[in-house]
Amino acid sequence: MRKKSLLLLSCLLWIVGSLHAQNPLVTGQFTADPTARVFEGKIYVYPSHDIPSPIEKLSEWFCMPDYHVFSSENLTDWTDHGVIVDQAKVPWVDASSYTMWAPDCIYKDGKYYFYFPAAAGDPALGRGSMIGVAIADKPYGPFIPQAEPIKGVRGIDPCTFIDKDGQAYIYWCGGGMFVAKLKDNLLELASEPKRIEGLPAGGGLKEGPFLFERNGKYYYTFPWVIENTEALVYCIGDSPMGPFEYKGIIMDEWADGCWTNHHSIVEFKDQWYLFYHHNDFSPEFDKNRSMRADSLNFNADGTIQKVTPTLRGIGVTCAKKEIQLDRYSHLSEKGAEIKYLDRFDKFKGWKTVLTGEGAWVQYNSVDFGQQTPAKAKIRVFAERGVTLEVRTGGANGALISEVNVPGHFDWIVLDAPVTGKPKGMQNLWVGLKGNGKIEIDWMSFE
């Protein structure tokens, strides 16, 4: 009953407004360095915000002016709560620096504490990045920044953790990887910074620490340039302050040259998830990134199973919603490819291109509910007439609709009768019947 209720909720929530599903999770803006937390029964994600630089000195570098927060109850529909912290509205920050890099947020005693790095405007506070705190009564704000950054912390990529005994810790990087205890007010250090011990030697940059606890073990995770780009790796220890023992890779380096990755790991409704980023909407410039998420699992001995990044991502898609087949689960080896809808405006998303008999795409975890739909809708482009088969369960699954697409020279939305009886959770398979070529934007069911 609980599972059926969650599926129904997934189908209902999209009606009231959302951002996106699949990977990347958010369209219309860049969202890097995602820190995911569970607050008030929802997933809240606190990313940094890449923008095309308005100043010359950052035209080829990271440029980040503020922070948004996004939330979801079902891992499919995401709400943008807007800007929660802006560099122009933090008293101690240099408002022209655009250095609001990876943040974090934590809850204690009815308050939410948002930690963020930025360059200080007053040289008396020191040079380089400092870490500040903004406080709110709700996970989406409004957040009120403190007048000064945390004393004794110099660096970027803050991560915070409260252990079962109530002791809070802060982790950061900058000339190394560090940890310190926090006082009960979560605004001041309660110990001297300590360099993290037990990290692997060699390679290049290590940054972006994220710590979590599972079954009494503490997982210290971070991006590491082992060869060319950042892999996500982890160590395990018996204490939040280490020492830690290196265990291996969570996600491999990006083979396509995207230099960074940055992540968080969270358990939500009995499943663990890895949130991370890639330059999906900016393939030519890897300083504009977009957040993603995939499921993460553990072996019996507590080690982490390596995560292979997917386009399908996480969450359930309601059949009544536009199903973006280009965020596929499986794709035929021949005759199928994914391209941008508009190479000049990549935020418009992607299309699936099927060419030749045997070309197909499969999109998993579509919820049809308990009422069989009467028709399928599909947005397509085909210069010559073709026929599509729509099945559930795969290439040999039940045929639920056959779509006859007339030749045309623009995108059109077609209706086709649903002859099968799809219900409940299904994997959706769409393939060419016979030869031809077709471009598919999305499909849905009514």
Coordinates of C-alpha atoms in Angstrom, one line a residue:
M1 CA 0.0 0.0 0.0
R2 CA 2.9 2.4 0.8
K3 CA 4.4 1.8 -2.6
K4 CA 1.1 2.4 -4.4
S5 CA 0.6 5.6 -2.5
L6 CA 4.0 6.9 -3.5
L7 CA 3.4 6.1 -7.1
L8 CA 0.1 8.0 -7.0
L9 CA 1.8 10.9 -5.3
S10 CA 4.4 10.9 -8.1
C11 CA 1.6 11.3 -10.7
L12 CA -0.3 14.0 -8.8
L13 CA 2.6 16.2 -7.9
W14 CA 3.6 17.1 -11.5
I15 CA 0.3 18.8 -12.0
V16 CA 1.0 21.5 -9.4
G17 CA 4.2 22.6 -11.1
S18 CA 7.8 21.4 -11.1
L19 CA 11.1 21.8 -12.9
H20 CA 12.4 18.5 -14.3
A21 CA 13.1 14.9 -13.9
Q22 CA 15.9 12.6 -15.1
N23 CA 19.5 13.9 -15.6
P24 CA 20.3 16.7 -15.4
L25 CA 17.7 17.4 -12.6
V26 CA 17.2 21.1 -13.4
T27 CA 16.8 22.9 -16.7
G28 CA 17.0 26.6 -17.5
Q29 CA 20.0 27.4 -15.3
F30 CA 23.3 25.8 -14.3
T31 CA 23.4 24.0 -10.9
A32 CA 26.8 22.6 -9.8
D33 CA 28.2 21.1 -6.6
P34 CA 24.9 19.7 -5.2
T35 CA 24.6 19.0 -1.5
A36 CA 21.5 17.0 -0.8
R37 CA 19.9 16.8 2.6
V38 CA 16.6 15.4 4.0
F39 CA 14.6 18.0 5.8
E40 CA 10.9 17.8 6.7
G41 CA 10.4 14.6 4.7
K42 CA 11.7 16.0 1.5
I43 CA 15.0 16.1 -0.4
Y44 CA 16.5 19.6 -0.4
V45 CA 19.5 20.2 -2.7
Y46 CA 21.8 23.2 -2.2
P47 CA 23.9 23.6 -5.3
S48 CA 26.2 26.4 -6.4
H49 CA 25.1 28.5 -9.4
D50 CA 27.3 28.8 -12.4
I51 CA 26.6 31.7 -14.8
P52 CA 28.3 33.0 -18.0
S53 CA 30.7 35.5 -16.6
P54 CA 29.7 39.2 -16.8
I55 CA 33.3 40.2 -16.1
E56 CA 36.4 39.7 -18.3
K57 CA 38.7 38.1 -15.7
L58 CA 36.3 35.2 -15.2
S59 CA 35.4 34.7 -18.8
E60 CA 37.2 31.3 -18.9
W61 CA 36.7 30.4 -15.2
F62 CA 34.0 29.5 -12.7
C63 CA 31.6 32.4 -12.0
M64 CA 29.1 32.0 -9.2
P65 CA 27.1 34.9 -7.7
D66 CA 24.5 33.3 -5.5
Y67 CA 22.7 30.2 -4.3
H68 CA 19.3 28.6 -5.0
V69 CA 17.7 25.7 -3.2
F70 CA 15.6 23.0 -4.8
S71 CA 13.3 20.5 -3.2
S72 CA 11.4 17.3 -4.1
E73 CA 9.1 14.8 -2.4
N74 CA 9.4 12.2 -5.1
L75 CA 12.8 12.7 -6.8
T76 CA 11.1 13.5 -10.0
D77 CA 9.5 16.9 -9.6
W78 CA 11.7 19.7 -8.4
T79 CA 10.7 23.0 -7.0
D80 CA 13.1 26.0 -7.3
H81 CA 12.7 28.1 -4.1
G82 CA 14.7 30.9 -5.6
V83 CA 17.8 32.7 -4.4
I84 CA 18.6 32.1 -0.8
V85 CA 22.0 33.9 -0.5
D86 CA 23.4 36.5 -2.8
Q87 CA 27.0 37.8 -2.8
A88 CA 25.7 41.4 -2.9
K89 CA 23.8 40.9 0.3
V90 CA 26.4 39.3 2.6
P91 CA 28.1 42.0 4.7
W92 CA 31.6 40.5 4.6
V93 CA 31.7 39.2 1.0
D94 CA 33.4 41.0 -2.0
A95 CA 30.3 41.6 -4.1
S96 CA 32.3 41.6 -7.3
S97 CA 34.2 38.3 -6.7
Y98 CA 31.7 35.7 -8.0
T99 CA 33.3 33.1 -5.8
M100 CA 30.3 31.5 -4.0
W101 CA 31.4 27.9 -4.6
A102 CA 30.1 24.6 -3.2
P103 CA 27.9 25.0 -0.1
D104 CA 26.2 22.9 2.6
C105 CA 23.2 23.1 5.0
I106 CA 22.5 21.4 8.3
Y107 CA 19.7 21.5 10.9
K108 CA 19.8 21.9 14.6
D109 CA 17.3 22.9 17.3
G110 CA 14.8 24.4 14.9
K111 CA 17.2 26.3 12.8
Y112 CA 18.9 25.7 9.4
Y113 CA 22.5 26.7 9.0
F114 CA 23.7 27.3 5.5
Y115 CA 27.6 27.3 5.0
F116 CA 29.1 28.8 2.0
P117 CA 32.6 30.0 0.8
A118 CA 33.3 33.4 -0.7
A119 CA 36.1 36.0 -1.0
A120 CA 36.1 38.6 1.7
G121 CA 35.8 42.2 0.8
D122 CA 37.8 43.5 3.8
P123 CA 41.5 42.6 3.6
A124 CA 41.6 42.6 7.4
L125 CA 39.6 39.4 7.3
G126 CA 42.3 37.7 5.2
R127 CA 43.0 36.9 1.6
G128 CA 41.4 34.0 -0.3
S129 CA 38.2 32.3 0.5
M130 CA 36.5 32.3 3.8
I131 CA 33.4 30.3 5.0
G132 CA 30.3 32.1 6.1
V133 CA 27.0 31.0 7.7
A134 CA 23.4 32.1 7.0
I135 CA 20.6 31.0 9.3
A136 CA 16.9 30.4 8.6
D137 CA 13.8 28.9 10.2
K138 CA 12.9 26.9 7.1
P139 CA 15.2 24.8 4.8
Y140 CA 14.2 27.2 1.9
G141 CA 14.8 30.4 3.9
P142 CA 14.8 33.3 4.2
F143 CA 18.4 32.9 5.2
I144 CA 20.1 35.7 7.2
P145 CA 23.9 35.9 6.7
Q146 CA 26.1 36.4 9.7
A147 CA 28.1 39.6 9.8
E148 CA 31.5 37.8 9.5
P149 CA 32.9 34.5 8.3
I150 CA 33.9 31.7 10.7
K151 CA 37.2 32.6 12.4
G152 CA 40.0 30.1 11.9
V153 CA 38.7 28.6 8.7
R154 CA 40.3 29.5 5.4
G155 CA 39.2 27.6 2.3
I156 CA 36.3 26.3 0.2
D157 CA 33.8 23.5 -0.1
P158 CA 32.4 23.3 3.5
C159 CA 30.7 20.2 4.7
T160 CA 29.1 19.9 8.1
F161 CA 28.1 16.8 10.1
I162 CA 26.4 16.3 13.5
D163 CA 27.3 12.9 15.1
K164 CA 24.9 10.9 17.2
D165 CA 26.3 12.4 20.4
G166 CA 25.4 15.8 19.2
Q167 CA 28.9 17.0 18.4
A168 CA 29.1 19.0 15.2
Y169 CA 32.1 19.0 12.8
I170 CA 33.0 21.1 9.8
Y171 CA 35.2 19.9 6.9
W172 CA 36.8 22.0 4.2
C173 CA 39.7 22.2 1.8
G174 CA 42.4 24.7 0.9
G175 CA 46.1 23.8 0.9
G176 CA 45.0 20.4 2.1
M177 CA 41.9 18.8 3.6
F178 CA 40.8 19.8 7.2
V179 CA 38.3 19.1 9.9
A180 CA 37.5 20.9 13.2
K181 CA 34.8 20.6 15.9
L182 CA 32.1 23.2 16.0
K183 CA 30.7 24.8 19.1
D184 CA 27.0 24.3 20.0
N185 CA 26.1 27.5 18.2
L186 CA 27.5 26.0 14.9
L187 CA 29.2 29.4 14.3
E188 CA 32.6 29.0 15.9
L189 CA 35.3 26.4 16.0
A190 CA 35.6 24.3 19.2
S191 CA 39.0 22.8 18.3
E192 CA 42.0 23.7 16.2
P193 CA 41.8 22.6 12.5
K194 CA 43.2 19.2 12.0
R195 CA 44.6 17.9 8.7
I196 CA 42.7 14.8 7.5
E197 CA 44.9 11.7 7.7
G198 CA 44.8 8.5 5.7
L199 CA 44.1 10.0 2.2
P200 CA 45.6 8.4 -0.8
A201 CA 49.0 9.7 -2.1
G202 CA 49.7 10.8 -5.6
G203 CA 47.5 12.1 -8.3
G204 CA 46.4 15.7 -8.4
L205 CA 43.9 18.0 -6.7
K206 CA 41.7 16.7 -3.8
E207 CA 38.7 18.9 -2.8
G208 CA 35.0 18.9 -2.1
P209 CA 34.9 16.8 1.1
F210 CA 31.6 15.2 2.1
L211 CA 31.2 13.0 5.2
F212 CA 28.4 10.7 6.2
E213 CA 27.9 7.9 8.7
R214 CA 26.4 4.4 8.1
N215 CA 26.3 1.5 10.5
G216 CA 28.8 3.1 12.8
K217 CA 31.4 3.8 10.1
Y218 CA 32.3 7.3 8.8
Y219 CA 32.7 7.7 5.1
Y220 CA 35.0 10.5 4.0
T221 CA 34.3 11.1 0.3
F222 CA 35.8 13.6 -2.1
P223 CA 36.7 14.4 -5.8
W224 CA 40.3 13.6 -6.7
V225 CA 42.1 14.2 -10.0
I226 CA 43.7 10.8 -10.3
E227 CA 44.9 11.3 -13.9
N228 CA 43.1 13.9 -15.9
T229 CA 39.7 14.8 -14.4
E230 CA 38.0 14.4 -11.1
A231 CA 36.9 10.9 -9.9
L232 CA 34.7 10.6 -6.8
V233 CA 36.5 8.5 -4.2
Y234 CA 36.1 7.5 -0.6
C235 CA 37.8 6.5 2.7
I236 CA 36.3 4.9 5.8
G237 CA 37.2 5.5 9.4
D238 CA 36.0 4.9 13.0
S239 CA 35.8 8.6 13.9
P240 CA 34.5 11.7 12.3
M241 CA 38.0 13.2 12.5
G242 CA 39.8 10.2 11.1
P243 CA 42.2 8.7 10.5
F244 CA 40.6 7.2 7.4
E245 CA 41.5 4.3 5.1
Y246 CA 41.2 4.7 1.4
K247 CA 38.7 2.2 -0.1
G248 CA 38.3 3.1 -3.8
I249 CA 36.3 4.9 -6.5
I250 CA 32.6 5.8 -6.3
M251 CA 32.5 7.3 -9.8
D252 CA 35.1 7.2 -12.5
E253 CA 36.7 10.3 -14.0
W254 CA 34.8 12.0 -16.8
A255 CA 36.1 10.6 -20.1
D256 CA 34.8 13.5 -22.1
G257 CA 37.1 16.0 -20.4
C258 CA 34.8 17.7 -17.9
W259 CA 37.4 18.6 -15.3
T260 CA 35.3 18.7 -12.2
N261 CA 32.9 16.5 -10.3
H262 CA 31.4 17.4 -6.9
H263 CA 28.9 15.3 -4.9
S264 CA 26.9 14.4 -1.9
I265 CA 25.5 11.1 -0.6
V266 CA 22.1 10.9 1.1
E267 CA 19.6 8.2 2.2
F268 CA 16.0 8.9 1.3
K269 CA 13.1 6.5 1.8
D270 CA 15.4 3.5 2.4
Q271 CA 17.5 4.1 -0.7
W272 CA 20.9 5.8 -0.9
Y273 CA 21.6 8.4 -3.7
L274 CA 24.6 10.0 -5.2
F275 CA 24.2 13.6 -6.3
Y276 CA 26.9 15.0 -8.6
H277 CA 27.3 17.2 -11.6
H278 CA 28.4 17.2 -15.3
N279 CA 28.4 19.8 -18.1
D280 CA 25.3 18.5 -19.9
F281 CA 24.1 21.9 -21.1
S282 CA 27.6 23.3 -21.8
P283 CA 29.6 20.6 -23.5
E284 CA 32.1 23.2 -25.0
F285 CA 32.8 24.9 -21.6
D286 CA 33.1 22.7 -18.5
K287 CA 32.8 25.6 -16.0
N288 CA 29.0 25.6 -16.5
R289 CA 27.7 22.5 -14.8
S290 CA 24.4 20.8 -14.1
M291 CA 23.5 18.6 -11.2
R292 CA 22.5 14.9 -11.6
A293 CA 21.6 12.0 -9.3
D294 CA 21.8 8.2 -9.5
S295 CA 21.1 5.4 -7.0
L296 CA 24.0 4.3 -4.8
N297 CA 24.4 0.8 -3.2
F298 CA 26.6 -0.9 -0.7
N299 CA 28.2 -4.3 -0.5
A300 CA 27.7 -6.5 2.5
D301 CA 31.1 -5.4 3.9
G302 CA 30.1 -1.8 3.8
T303 CA 32.1 -0.8 0.8
I304 CA 30.4 1.2 -1.9
Q305 CA 29.5 -0.2 -5.3
K306 CA 30.8 1.9 -8.1
V307 CA 28.1 4.2 -9.7
T308 CA 27.8 4.4 -13.4
P309 CA 26.3 7.8 -14.4
T310 CA 23.1 7.5 -16.3
L311 CA 20.8 9.9 -18.2
R312 CA 17.6 8.2 -16.8
G313 CA 18.7 9.2 -13.3
I314 CA 16.2 8.6 -10.4
G315 CA 12.5 8.9 -9.7
V316 CA 9.3 7.7 -11.3
T317 CA 7.8 9.4 -14.4
C318 CA 4.0 9.6 -14.6
A319 CA 2.7 8.4 -18.0
K320 CA 0.6 11.6 -18.2
K321 CA 3.7 13.7 -18.1
E322 CA 6.0 14.4 -21.1
I323 CA 8.3 11.4 -21.1
Q324 CA 11.8 12.5 -22.4
L325 CA 12.9 9.4 -24.2
D326 CA 16.3 11.0 -24.8
R327 CA 17.0 10.4 -21.0
Y328 CA 17.0 6.8 -21.9
S329 CA 17.6 3.6 -19.8
H330 CA 18.8 1.6 -22.9
L331 CA 19.5 2.5 -26.5
S332 CA 20.0 0.2 -29.5
E333 CA 23.6 -0.2 -30.5
K334 CA 22.8 0.8 -34.1
G335 CA 20.6 3.5 -35.5
A336 CA 19.9 5.4 -32.3
E337 CA 21.5 8.6 -31.1
I338 CA 20.8 11.6 -28.9
K339 CA 21.2 15.2 -30.1
Y340 CA 20.4 18.7 -28.9
L341 CA 17.0 20.1 -30.0
D342 CA 18.7 23.4 -30.6
R343 CA 22.5 23.6 -30.7
F344 CA 22.3 27.4 -30.0
D345 CA 20.1 27.0 -26.9
K346 CA 21.0 23.8 -25.2
F347 CA 18.6 24.4 -22.3
K348 CA 15.8 23.3 -24.7
G349 CA 17.0 19.8 -24.2
W350 CA 17.5 16.8 -26.4
K351 CA 15.9 14.6 -29.0
T352 CA 16.1 10.9 -29.8
V353 CA 17.0 10.1 -33.4
L354 CA 16.1 6.7 -34.7
T355 CA 17.4 5.6 -38.2
G356 CA 16.7 2.3 -39.9
E357 CA 14.9 -0.9 -39.0
G358 CA 15.8 -2.2 -35.5
A359 CA 16.5 1.2 -34.0
W360 CA 14.9 1.7 -30.6
V361 CA 15.0 3.5 -27.2
Q362 CA 13.9 2.3 -23.8
Y363 CA 12.8 4.5 -20.9
N364 CA 12.2 2.7 -17.5
S365 CA 10.0 3.3 -14.6
V366 CA 6.9 4.9 -16.1
D367 CA 3.8 4.8 -13.9
F368 CA 0.5 4.3 -15.8
G369 CA -1.6 4.2 -12.7
Q370 CA -4.6 1.9 -12.6
Q371 CA -6.6 3.5 -15.4
T372 CA -5.6 2.4 -19.0
P373 CA -4.9 5.5 -21.2
A374 CA -7.0 5.9 -24.4
K375 CA -4.3 7.6 -26.5
A376 CA -0.6 8.3 -26.8
K377 CA 0.7 11.8 -27.7
I378 CA 4.1 12.2 -29.3
R379 CA 6.1 15.2 -30.6
V380 CA 8.1 14.1 -33.7
F381 CA 9.8 15.2 -36.9
A382 CA 10.1 13.0 -40.0
E383 CA 10.5 14.1 -43.6
R384 CA 9.1 10.8 -44.8
G385 CA 6.4 8.7 -43.4
V386 CA 7.4 6.0 -40.8
T387 CA 5.7 3.8 -38.2
L388 CA 6.7 3.5 -34.6
E389 CA 5.9 0.7 -32.3
V390 CA 5.3 1.4 -28.6
R391 CA 5.7 -1.5 -26.2
T392 CA 5.9 -2.2 -22.5
G393 CA 8.6 -4.4 -21.1
G394 CA 11.1 -4.3 -24.0
A395 CA 11.3 -5.2 -27.6
N396 CA 9.4 -8.4 -27.1
G397 CA 6.9 -6.9 -24.7
A398 CA 3.2 -6.1 -25.2
L399 CA 2.4 -3.8 -28.1
I400 CA 0.3 -0.9 -26.7
S401 CA 0.3 1.5 -29.6
E402 CA 1.3 1.8 -33.2
V403 CA 2.0 5.4 -34.4
N404 CA 1.8 6.1 -38.1
V405 CA 3.8 9.3 -38.7
P406 CA 3.2 11.2 -41.9
G407 CA 6.0 12.9 -43.8
H408 CA 6.3 16.6 -42.8
F409 CA 8.9 19.4 -42.6
D410 CA 8.4 20.7 -39.1
W411 CA 7.8 19.3 -35.6
I412 CA 4.2 18.1 -35.0
V413 CA 2.3 16.5 -32.1
L414 CA 0.4 13.4 -33.1
D415 CA -2.2 11.3 -31.3
A416 CA -2.4 7.6 -31.6
P417 CA -4.8 5.1 -30.1
V418 CA -3.6 2.9 -27.2
T419 CA -4.7 -0.6 -28.1
G420 CA -3.0 -2.4 -25.3
K421 CA -3.8 -2.1 -21.6
P422 CA -0.8 -0.7 -19.8
K423 CA -1.2 -0.3 -16.0
G424 CA 1.0 0.3 -13.1
M425 CA 4.8 0.5 -13.3
Q426 CA 6.2 -0.2 -16.8
N427 CA 9.3 0.1 -18.8
L428 CA 8.5 1.9 -22.1
W429 CA 10.1 0.7 -25.4
V430 CA 9.8 2.7 -28.6
G431 CA 11.2 1.5 -31.9
L432 CA 11.0 1.9 -35.7
K433 CA 8.9 -0.6 -37.6
G434 CA 10.7 -1.0 -40.9
N435 CA 13.1 1.5 -42.4
G436 CA 13.1 5.3 -42.2
K437 CA 14.2 8.1 -39.9
I438 CA 12.4 9.9 -37.1
E439 CA 13.3 12.5 -34.5
I440 CA 11.4 12.3 -31.2
D441 CA 11.1 15.1 -28.6
W442 CA 8.7 13.5 -26.0
M443 CA 5.7 11.4 -25.6
S444 CA 2.9 11.1 -23.1
F445 CA -0.4 9.2 -22.5
E446 CA -4.0 10.4 -21.9

